[in-house]
PDB file of C-alpha atoms and ligand atoms in Angstrom:
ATOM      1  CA  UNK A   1      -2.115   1.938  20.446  1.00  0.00           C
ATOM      2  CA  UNK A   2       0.318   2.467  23.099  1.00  0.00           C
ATOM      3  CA  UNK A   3       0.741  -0.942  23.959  1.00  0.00           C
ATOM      4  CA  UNK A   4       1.310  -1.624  20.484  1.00  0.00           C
ATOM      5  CA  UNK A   5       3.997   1.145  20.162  1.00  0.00           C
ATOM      6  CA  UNK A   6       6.040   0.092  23.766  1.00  0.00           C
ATOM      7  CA  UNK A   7       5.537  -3.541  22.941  1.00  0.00           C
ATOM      8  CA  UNK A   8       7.336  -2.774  19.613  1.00  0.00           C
ATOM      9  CA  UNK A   9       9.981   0.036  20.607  1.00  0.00           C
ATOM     10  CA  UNK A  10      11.148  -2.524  23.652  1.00  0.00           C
ATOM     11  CA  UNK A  11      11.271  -5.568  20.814  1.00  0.00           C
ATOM     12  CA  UNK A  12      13.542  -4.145  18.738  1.00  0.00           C
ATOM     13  CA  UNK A  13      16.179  -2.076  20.867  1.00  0.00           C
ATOM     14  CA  UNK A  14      13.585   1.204  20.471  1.00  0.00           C
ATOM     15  CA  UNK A  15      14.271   1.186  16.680  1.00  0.00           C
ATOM     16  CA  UNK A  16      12.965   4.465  14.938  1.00  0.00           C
ATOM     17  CA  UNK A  17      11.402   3.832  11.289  1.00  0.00           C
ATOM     18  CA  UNK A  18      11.910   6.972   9.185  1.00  0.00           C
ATOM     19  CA  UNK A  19      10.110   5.122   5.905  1.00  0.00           C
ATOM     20  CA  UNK A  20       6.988   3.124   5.999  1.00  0.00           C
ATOM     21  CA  UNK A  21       6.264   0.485   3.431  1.00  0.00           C
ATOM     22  CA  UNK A  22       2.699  -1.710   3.114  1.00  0.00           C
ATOM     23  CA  UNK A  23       3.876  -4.508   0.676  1.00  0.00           C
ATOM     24  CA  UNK A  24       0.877  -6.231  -1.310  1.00  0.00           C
ATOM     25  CA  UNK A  25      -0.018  -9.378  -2.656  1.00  0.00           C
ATOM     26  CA  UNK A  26       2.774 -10.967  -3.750  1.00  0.00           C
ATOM     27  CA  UNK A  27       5.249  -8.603  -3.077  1.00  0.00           C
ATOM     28  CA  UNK A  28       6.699  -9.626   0.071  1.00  0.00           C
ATOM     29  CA  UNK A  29      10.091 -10.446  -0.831  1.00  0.00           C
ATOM     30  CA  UNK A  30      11.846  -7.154   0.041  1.00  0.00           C
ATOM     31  CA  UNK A  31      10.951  -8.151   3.642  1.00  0.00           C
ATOM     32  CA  UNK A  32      12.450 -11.873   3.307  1.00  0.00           C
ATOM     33  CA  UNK A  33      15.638 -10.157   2.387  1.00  0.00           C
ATOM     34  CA  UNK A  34      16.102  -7.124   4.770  1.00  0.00           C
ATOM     35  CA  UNK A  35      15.068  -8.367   8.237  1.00  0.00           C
ATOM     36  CA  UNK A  36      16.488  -6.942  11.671  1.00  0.00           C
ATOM     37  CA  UNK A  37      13.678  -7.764  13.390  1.00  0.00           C
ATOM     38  CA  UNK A  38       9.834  -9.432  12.499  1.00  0.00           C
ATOM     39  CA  UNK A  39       6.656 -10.277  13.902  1.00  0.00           C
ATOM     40  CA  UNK A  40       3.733 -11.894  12.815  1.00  0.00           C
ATOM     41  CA  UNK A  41       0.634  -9.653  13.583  1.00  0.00           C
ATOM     42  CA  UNK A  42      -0.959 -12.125  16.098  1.00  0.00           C
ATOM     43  CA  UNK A  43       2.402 -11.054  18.277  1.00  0.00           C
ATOM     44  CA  UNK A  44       1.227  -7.364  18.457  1.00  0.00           C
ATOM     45  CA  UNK A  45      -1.543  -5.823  20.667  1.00  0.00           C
ATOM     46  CA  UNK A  46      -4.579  -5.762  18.586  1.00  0.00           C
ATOM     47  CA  UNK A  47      -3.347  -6.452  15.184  1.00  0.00           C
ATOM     48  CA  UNK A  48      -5.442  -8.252  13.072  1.00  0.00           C
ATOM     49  CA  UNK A  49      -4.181 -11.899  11.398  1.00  0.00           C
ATOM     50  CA  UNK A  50      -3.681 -11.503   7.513  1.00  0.00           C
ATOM     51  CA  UNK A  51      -5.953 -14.627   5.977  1.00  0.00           C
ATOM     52  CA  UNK A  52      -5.431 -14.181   2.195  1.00  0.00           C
ATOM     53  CA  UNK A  53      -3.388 -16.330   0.409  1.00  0.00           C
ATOM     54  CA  UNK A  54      -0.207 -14.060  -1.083  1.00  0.00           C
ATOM     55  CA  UNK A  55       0.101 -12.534   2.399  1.00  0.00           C
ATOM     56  CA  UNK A  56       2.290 -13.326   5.104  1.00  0.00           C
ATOM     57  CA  UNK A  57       1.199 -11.088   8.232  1.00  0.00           C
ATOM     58  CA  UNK A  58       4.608 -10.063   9.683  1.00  0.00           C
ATOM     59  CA  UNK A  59       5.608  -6.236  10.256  1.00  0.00           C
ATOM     60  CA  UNK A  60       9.384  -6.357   9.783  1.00  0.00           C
ATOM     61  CA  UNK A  61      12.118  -3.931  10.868  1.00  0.00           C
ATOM     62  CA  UNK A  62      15.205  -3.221   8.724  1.00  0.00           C
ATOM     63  CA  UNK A  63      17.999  -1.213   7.655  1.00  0.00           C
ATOM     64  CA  UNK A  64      17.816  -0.786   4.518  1.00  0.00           C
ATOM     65  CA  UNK A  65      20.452   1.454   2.218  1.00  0.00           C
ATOM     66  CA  UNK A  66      21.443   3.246   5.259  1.00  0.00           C
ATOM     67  CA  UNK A  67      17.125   3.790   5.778  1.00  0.00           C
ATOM     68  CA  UNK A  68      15.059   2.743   9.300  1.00  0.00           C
ATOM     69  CA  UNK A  69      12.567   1.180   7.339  1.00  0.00           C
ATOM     70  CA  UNK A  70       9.286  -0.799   8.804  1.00  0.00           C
ATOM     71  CA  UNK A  71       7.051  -2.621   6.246  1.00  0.00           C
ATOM     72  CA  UNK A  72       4.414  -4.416   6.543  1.00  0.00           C
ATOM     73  CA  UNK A  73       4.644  -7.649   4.942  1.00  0.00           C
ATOM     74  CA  UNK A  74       0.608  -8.073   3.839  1.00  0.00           C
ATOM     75  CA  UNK A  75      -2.034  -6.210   4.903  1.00  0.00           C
ATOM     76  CA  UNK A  76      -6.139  -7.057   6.278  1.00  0.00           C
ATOM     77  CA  UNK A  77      -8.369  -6.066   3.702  1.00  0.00           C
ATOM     78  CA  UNK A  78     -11.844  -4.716   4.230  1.00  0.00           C
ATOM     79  CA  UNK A  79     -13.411  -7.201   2.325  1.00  0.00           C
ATOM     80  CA  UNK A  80     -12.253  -9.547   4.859  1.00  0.00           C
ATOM     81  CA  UNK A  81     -15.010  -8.349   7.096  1.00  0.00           C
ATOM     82  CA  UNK A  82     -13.147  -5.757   9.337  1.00  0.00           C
ATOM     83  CA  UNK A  83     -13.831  -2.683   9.922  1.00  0.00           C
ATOM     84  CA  UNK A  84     -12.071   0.575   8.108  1.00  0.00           C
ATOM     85  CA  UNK A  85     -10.941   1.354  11.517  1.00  0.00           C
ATOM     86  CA  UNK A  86      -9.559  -1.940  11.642  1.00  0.00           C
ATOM     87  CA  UNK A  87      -7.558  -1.888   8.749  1.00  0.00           C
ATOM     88  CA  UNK A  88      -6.106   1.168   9.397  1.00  0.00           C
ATOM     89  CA  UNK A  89      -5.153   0.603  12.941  1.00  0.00           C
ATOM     90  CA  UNK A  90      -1.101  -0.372  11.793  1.00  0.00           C
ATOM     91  CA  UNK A  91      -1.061   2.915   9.389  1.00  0.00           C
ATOM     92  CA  UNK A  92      -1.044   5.062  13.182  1.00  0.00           C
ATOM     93  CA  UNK A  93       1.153   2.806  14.805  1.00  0.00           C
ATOM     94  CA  UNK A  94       3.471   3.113  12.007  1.00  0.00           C
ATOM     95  CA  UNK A  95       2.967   6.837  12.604  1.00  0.00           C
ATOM     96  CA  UNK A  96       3.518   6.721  16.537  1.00  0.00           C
ATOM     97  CA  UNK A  97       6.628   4.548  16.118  1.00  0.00           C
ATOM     98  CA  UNK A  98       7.841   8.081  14.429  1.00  0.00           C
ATOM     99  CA  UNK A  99       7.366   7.151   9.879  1.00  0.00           C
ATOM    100  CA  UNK A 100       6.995   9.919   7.648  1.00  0.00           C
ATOM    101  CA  UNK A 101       7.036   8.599   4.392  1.00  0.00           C
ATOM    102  CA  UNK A 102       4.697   6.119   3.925  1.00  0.00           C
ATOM    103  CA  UNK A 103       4.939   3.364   0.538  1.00  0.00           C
ATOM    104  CA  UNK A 104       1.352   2.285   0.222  1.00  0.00           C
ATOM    105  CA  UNK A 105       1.723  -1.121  -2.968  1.00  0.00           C
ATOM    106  CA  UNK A 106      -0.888  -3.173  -4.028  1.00  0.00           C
ATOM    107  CA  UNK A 107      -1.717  -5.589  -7.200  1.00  0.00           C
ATOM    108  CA  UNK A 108      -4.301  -3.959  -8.891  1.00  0.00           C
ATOM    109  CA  UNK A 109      -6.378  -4.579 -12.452  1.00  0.00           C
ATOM    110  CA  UNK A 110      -5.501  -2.434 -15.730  1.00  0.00           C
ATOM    111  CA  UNK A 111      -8.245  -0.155 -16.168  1.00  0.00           C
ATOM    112  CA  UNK A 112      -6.259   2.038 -18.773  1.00  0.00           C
ATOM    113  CA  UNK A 113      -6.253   0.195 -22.181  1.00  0.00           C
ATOM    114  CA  UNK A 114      -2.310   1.506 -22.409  1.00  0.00           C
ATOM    115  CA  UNK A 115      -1.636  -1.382 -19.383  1.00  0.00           C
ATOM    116  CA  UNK A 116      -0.273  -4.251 -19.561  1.00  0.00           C
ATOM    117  CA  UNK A 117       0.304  -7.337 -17.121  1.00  0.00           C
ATOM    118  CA  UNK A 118       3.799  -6.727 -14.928  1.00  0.00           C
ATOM    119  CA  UNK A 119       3.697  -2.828 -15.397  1.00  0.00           C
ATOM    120  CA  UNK A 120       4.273  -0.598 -12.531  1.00  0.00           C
ATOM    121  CA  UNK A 121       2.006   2.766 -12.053  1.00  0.00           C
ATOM    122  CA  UNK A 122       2.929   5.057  -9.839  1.00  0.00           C
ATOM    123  CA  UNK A 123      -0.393   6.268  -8.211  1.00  0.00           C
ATOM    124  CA  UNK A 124      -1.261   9.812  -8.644  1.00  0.00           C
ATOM    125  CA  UNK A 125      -4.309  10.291  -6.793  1.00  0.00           C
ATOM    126  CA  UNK A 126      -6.945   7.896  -6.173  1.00  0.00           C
ATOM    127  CA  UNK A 127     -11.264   7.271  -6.203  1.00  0.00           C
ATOM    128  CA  UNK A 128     -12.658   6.065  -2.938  1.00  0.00           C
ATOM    129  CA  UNK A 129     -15.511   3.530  -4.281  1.00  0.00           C
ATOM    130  CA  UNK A 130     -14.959   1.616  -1.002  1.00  0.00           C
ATOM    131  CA  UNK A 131     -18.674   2.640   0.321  1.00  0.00           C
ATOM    132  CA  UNK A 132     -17.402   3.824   3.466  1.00  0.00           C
ATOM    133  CA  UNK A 133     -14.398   5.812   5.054  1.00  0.00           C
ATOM    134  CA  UNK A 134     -11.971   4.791   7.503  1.00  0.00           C
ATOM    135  CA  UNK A 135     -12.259   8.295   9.758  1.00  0.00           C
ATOM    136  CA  UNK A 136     -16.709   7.698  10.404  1.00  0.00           C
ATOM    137  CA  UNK A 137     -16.755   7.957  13.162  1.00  0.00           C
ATOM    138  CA  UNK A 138     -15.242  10.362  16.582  1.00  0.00           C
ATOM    139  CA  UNK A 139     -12.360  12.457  15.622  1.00  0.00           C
ATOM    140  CA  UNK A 140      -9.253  12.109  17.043  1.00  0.00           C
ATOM    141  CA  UNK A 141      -7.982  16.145  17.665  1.00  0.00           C
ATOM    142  CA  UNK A 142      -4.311  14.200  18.314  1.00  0.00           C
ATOM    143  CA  UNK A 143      -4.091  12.577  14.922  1.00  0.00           C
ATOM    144  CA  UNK A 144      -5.718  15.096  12.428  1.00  0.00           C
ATOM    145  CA  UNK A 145      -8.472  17.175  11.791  1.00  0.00           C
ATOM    146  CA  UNK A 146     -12.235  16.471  11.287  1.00  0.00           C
ATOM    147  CA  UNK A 147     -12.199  17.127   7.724  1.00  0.00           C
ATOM    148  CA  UNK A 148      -8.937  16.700   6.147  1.00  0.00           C
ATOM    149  CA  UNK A 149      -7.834  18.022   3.007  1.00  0.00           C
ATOM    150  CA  UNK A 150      -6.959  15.951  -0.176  1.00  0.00           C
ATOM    151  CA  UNK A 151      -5.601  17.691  -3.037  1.00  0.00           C
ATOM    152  CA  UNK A 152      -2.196  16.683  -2.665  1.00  0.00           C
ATOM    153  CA  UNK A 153      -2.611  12.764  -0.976  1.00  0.00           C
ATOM    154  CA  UNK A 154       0.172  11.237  -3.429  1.00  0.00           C
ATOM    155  CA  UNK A 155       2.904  13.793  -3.104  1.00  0.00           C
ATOM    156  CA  UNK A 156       4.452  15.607  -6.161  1.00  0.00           C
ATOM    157  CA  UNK A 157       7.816  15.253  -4.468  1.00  0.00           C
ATOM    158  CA  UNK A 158       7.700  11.522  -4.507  1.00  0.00           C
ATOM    159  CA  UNK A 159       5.864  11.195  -7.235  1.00  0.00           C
ATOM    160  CA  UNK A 160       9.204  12.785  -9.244  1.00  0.00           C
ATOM    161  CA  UNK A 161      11.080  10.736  -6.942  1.00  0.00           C
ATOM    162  CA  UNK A 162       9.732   7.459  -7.899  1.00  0.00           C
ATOM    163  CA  UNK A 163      10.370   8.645 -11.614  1.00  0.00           C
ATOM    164  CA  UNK A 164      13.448   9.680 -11.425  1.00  0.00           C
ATOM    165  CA  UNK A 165      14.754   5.875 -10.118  1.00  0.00           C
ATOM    166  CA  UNK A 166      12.640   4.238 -12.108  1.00  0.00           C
ATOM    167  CA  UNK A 167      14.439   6.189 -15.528  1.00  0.00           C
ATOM    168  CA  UNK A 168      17.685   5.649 -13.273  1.00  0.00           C
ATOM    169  CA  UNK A 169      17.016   1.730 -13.037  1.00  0.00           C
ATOM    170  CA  UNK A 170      15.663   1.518 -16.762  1.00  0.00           C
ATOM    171  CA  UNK A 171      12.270   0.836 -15.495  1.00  0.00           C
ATOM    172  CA  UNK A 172       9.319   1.593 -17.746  1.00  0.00           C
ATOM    173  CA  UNK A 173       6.667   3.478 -15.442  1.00  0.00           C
ATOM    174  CA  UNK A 174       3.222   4.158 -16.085  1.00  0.00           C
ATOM    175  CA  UNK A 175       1.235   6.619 -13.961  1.00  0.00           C
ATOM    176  CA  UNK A 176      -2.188   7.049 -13.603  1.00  0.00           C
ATOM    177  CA  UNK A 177      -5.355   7.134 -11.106  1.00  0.00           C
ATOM    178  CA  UNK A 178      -6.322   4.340  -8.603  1.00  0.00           C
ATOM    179  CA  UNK A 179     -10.369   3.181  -7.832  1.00  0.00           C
ATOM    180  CA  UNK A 180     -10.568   1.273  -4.861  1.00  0.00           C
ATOM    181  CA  UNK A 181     -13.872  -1.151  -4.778  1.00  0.00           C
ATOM    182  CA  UNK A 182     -14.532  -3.180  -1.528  1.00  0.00           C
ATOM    183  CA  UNK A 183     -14.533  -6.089  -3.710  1.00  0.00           C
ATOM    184  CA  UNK A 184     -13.972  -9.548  -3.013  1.00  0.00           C
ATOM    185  CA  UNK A 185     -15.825 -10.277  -6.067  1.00  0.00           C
ATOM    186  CA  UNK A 186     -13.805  -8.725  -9.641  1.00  0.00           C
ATOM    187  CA  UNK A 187     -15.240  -6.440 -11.345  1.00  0.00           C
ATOM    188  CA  UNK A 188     -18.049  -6.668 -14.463  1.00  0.00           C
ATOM    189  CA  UNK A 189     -17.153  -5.563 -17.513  1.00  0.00           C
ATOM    190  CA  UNK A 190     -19.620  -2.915 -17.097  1.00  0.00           C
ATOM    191  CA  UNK A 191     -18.094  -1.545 -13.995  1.00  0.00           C
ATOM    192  CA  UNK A 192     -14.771  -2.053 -15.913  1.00  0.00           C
ATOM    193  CA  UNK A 193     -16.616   0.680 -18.639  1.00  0.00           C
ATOM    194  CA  UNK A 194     -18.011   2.945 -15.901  1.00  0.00           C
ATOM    195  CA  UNK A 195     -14.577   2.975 -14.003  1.00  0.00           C
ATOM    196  CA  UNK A 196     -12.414   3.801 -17.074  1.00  0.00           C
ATOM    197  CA  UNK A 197     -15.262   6.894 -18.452  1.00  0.00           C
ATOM    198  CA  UNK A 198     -14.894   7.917 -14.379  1.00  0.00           C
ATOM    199  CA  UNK A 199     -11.497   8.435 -15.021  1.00  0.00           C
ATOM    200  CA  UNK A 200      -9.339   5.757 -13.242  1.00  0.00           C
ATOM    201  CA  UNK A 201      -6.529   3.906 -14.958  1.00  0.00           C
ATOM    202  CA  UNK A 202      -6.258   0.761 -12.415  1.00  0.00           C
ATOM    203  CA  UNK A 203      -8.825  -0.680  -9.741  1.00  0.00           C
ATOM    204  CA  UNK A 204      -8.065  -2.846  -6.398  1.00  0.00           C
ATOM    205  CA  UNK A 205      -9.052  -3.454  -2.968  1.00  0.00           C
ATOM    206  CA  UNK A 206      -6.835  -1.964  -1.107  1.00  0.00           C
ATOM    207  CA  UNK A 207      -5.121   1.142  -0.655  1.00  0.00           C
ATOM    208  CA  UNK A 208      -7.079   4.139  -0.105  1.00  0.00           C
ATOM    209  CA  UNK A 209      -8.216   3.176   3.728  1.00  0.00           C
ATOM    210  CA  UNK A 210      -4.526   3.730   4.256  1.00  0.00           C
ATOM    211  CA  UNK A 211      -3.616   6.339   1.713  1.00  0.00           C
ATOM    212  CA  UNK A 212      -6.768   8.497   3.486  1.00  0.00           C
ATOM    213  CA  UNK A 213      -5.564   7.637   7.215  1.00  0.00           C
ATOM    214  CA  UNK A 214      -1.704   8.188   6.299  1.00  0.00           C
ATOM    215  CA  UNK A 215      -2.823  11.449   4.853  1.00  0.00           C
ATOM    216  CA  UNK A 216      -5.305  12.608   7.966  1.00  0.00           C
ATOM    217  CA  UNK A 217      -1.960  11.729  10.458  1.00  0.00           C
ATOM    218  CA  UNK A 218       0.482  14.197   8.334  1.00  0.00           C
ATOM    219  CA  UNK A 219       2.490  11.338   6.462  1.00  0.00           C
ATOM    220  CA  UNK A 220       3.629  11.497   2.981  1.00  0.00           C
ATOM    221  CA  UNK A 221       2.316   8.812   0.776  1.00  0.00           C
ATOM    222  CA  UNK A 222       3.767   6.962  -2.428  1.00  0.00           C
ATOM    223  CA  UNK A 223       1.747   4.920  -4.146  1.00  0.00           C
ATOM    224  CA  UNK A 224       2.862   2.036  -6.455  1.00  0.00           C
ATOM    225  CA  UNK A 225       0.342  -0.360  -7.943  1.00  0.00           C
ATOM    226  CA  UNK A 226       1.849  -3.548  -9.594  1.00  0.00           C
ATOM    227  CA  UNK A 227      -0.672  -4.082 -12.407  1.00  0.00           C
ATOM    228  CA  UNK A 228      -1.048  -7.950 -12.210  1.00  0.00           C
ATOM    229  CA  UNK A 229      -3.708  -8.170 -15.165  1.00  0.00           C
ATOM    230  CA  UNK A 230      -6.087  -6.493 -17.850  1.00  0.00           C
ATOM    231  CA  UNK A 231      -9.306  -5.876 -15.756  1.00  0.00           C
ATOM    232  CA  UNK A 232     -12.198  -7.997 -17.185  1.00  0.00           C
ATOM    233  CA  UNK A 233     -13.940  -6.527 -20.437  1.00  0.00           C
ATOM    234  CA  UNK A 234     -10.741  -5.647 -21.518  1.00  0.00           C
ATOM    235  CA  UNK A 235      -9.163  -9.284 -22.025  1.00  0.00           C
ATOM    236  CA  UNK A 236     -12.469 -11.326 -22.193  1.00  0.00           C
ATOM    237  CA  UNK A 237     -10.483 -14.165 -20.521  1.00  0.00           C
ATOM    238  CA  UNK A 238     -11.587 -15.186 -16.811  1.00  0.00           C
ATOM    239  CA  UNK A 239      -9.538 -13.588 -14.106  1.00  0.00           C
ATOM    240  CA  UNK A 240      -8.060 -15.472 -10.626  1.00  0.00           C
ATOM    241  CA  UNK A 241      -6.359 -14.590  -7.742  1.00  0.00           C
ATOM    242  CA  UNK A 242      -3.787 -17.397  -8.723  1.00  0.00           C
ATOM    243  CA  UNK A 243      -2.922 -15.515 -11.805  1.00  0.00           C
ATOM    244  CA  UNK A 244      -2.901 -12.388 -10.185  1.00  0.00           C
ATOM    245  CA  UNK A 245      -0.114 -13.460  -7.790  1.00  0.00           C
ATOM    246  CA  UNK A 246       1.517 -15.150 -10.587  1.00  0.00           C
ATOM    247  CA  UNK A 247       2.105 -11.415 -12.552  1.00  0.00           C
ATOM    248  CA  UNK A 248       3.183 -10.156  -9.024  1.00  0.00           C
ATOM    249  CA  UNK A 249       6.313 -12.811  -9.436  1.00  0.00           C
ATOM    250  CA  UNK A 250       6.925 -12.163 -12.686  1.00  0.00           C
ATOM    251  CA  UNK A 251       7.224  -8.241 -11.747  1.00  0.00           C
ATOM    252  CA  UNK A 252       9.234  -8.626  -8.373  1.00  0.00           C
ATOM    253  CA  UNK A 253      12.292  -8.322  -9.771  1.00  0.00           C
ATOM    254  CA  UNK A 254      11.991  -4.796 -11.292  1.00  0.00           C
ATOM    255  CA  UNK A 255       9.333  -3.993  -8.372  1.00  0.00           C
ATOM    256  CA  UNK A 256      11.859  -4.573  -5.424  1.00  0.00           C
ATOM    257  CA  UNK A 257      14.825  -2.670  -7.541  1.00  0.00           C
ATOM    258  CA  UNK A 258      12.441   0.284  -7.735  1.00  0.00           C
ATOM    259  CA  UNK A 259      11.792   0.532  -3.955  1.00  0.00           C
ATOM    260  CA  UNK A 260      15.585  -0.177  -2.635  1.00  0.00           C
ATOM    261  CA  UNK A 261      16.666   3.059  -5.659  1.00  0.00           C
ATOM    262  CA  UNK A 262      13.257   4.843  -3.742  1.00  0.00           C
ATOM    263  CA  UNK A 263      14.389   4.037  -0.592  1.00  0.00           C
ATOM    264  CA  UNK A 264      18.062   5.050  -1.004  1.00  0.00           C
ATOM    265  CA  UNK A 265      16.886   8.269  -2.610  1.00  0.00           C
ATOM    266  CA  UNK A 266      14.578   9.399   0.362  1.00  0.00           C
TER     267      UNK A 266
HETATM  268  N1  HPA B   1      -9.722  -5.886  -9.754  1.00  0.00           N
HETATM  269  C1  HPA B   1      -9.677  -5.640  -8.435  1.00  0.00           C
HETATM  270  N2  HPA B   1      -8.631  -5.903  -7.682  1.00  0.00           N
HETATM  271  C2  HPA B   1      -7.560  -6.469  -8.274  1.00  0.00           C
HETATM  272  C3  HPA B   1      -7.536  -6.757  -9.632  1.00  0.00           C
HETATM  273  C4  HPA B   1      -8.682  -6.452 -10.423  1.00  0.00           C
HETATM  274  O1  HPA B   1      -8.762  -6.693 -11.639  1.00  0.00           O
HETATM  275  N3  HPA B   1      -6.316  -7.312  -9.909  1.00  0.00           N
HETATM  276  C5  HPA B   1      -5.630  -7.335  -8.733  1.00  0.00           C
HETATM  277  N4  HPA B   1      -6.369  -6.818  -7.736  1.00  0.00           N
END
């Protein structure tokens, strides 16, 4: 972790990220245009090297509307075969190299009927299905306590935030609950059935391993979920990862105008 944090503070004239931003599948971009200062993952003590296709691997450094802003462009999924610990390794470097406000965004499935391909949901809370945790394991006293608490993971404040810029900007929003599965494989139509009765309005892989660590180190988190298609009993119509990355670039317009107006608002 240290090496990670010096390595990074001396590579970029000891920049100090206020905002932290984990940009998913397909919704890089932001991170093209703003760019001080980037490097891929395999540059970074003990990163891991992002493999899926719709993810670049760079953490990037920028400015943006007047904002020290890091964000990860693509993140290691646990599905991938790491571990949680793994995966969650960049959320406490982003937290040593001094973020607060942390923008967890992912692609994720329409569990909600109300959904459709391109919306944005801001996430209000979220259900770990995951099958693990990312804190098993010894506790670190420095970071947080053994059993953190989790009524309040998304905060309210940004939560009205995101809102609030989205109404500004014209953007319809959607809100609603986020189930994380391990996946890779989609999701049944029965577990599509099960997921919606449990009370979730949009299901990924992603997400929570960070939203839970983020939360356990004292950041604020923001959710947004780019809902890329109409989870499977839903639409009857086979789902890919191709056409799931095609919604993300058919939403990146309104997607990236969102975060700058979040951003400038912070
Ligand atoms: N299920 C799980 N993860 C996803 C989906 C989905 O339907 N769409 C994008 N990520």
């Amino acid at each position: 972790m240290e090496k990670a944090v010096e390595f990074l503070s001396e590579n970029t004239n000891n920049f100090k990220p206020e905002i932290g931003i984990i940009l998913g599948s397909g919704l890089g971009e932001i991170a093209d245009e703003y760019c001080d200062y980037a490097f891929s993952y395999g540059e970074i003590p003990d990163f891991i090297c992002s493999t899926v296709q719709g993810h670049k691997g760079r953490l990037v450094f920028a400015v943006i509307n007047g904002k020290n802003t890091v964000m990860m462009q693509g993140r290691n999924h646990f599905y991938e075969g790491h571990s949680m610990s793994e995966i969650t390794y960049p959320v406490k470097v982003l937290k040593n190299l001094g973020v607060k406000t942390l923008i967890l965004t992912n692609a994720a499935g329409a569990v909600n009927e109300g959904f459709r391909p391109s919306d944005l949901m801001i996430i209000t809370d979220h259900i770990n299905f995951m099958g693990s945790n990312p804190l098993i394991g010894k506790n670190d006293e420095l970071c947080g306590e053994r059993f953190p608490d989790m009524t309040e993971v998304y905060k309210k404040y940004l939560i009205e935030i995101a809102e609030k810029c989205a109404k500004k900007l014209g953007i319809e929003i959607q809100k609603g609950v986020y189930w994380a599965n391990s996946g890779p494989s989609y999701e049944t139509p029965a577990e599509i059935k099960m997921i919606r009765q449990l009370g979730a309005d949009a299901v990924g892989m992603s997400t929570v391993p960070e939203a839970i660590v983020a939360n356990y180190c004292g950041m604020d988190v923001l959710g947004i979920s780019c809902i890329t298609n109409a989870a499977s009993s839903s639409a009857g119509a086979k789902l890919s990862h191709e056409e799931v990355i095609e919604t993300t670039q058919r939403a990146k317009k309104k997607f990236k105008s969102l975060i700058l107006e979040i951003i400038k608002s912070l």
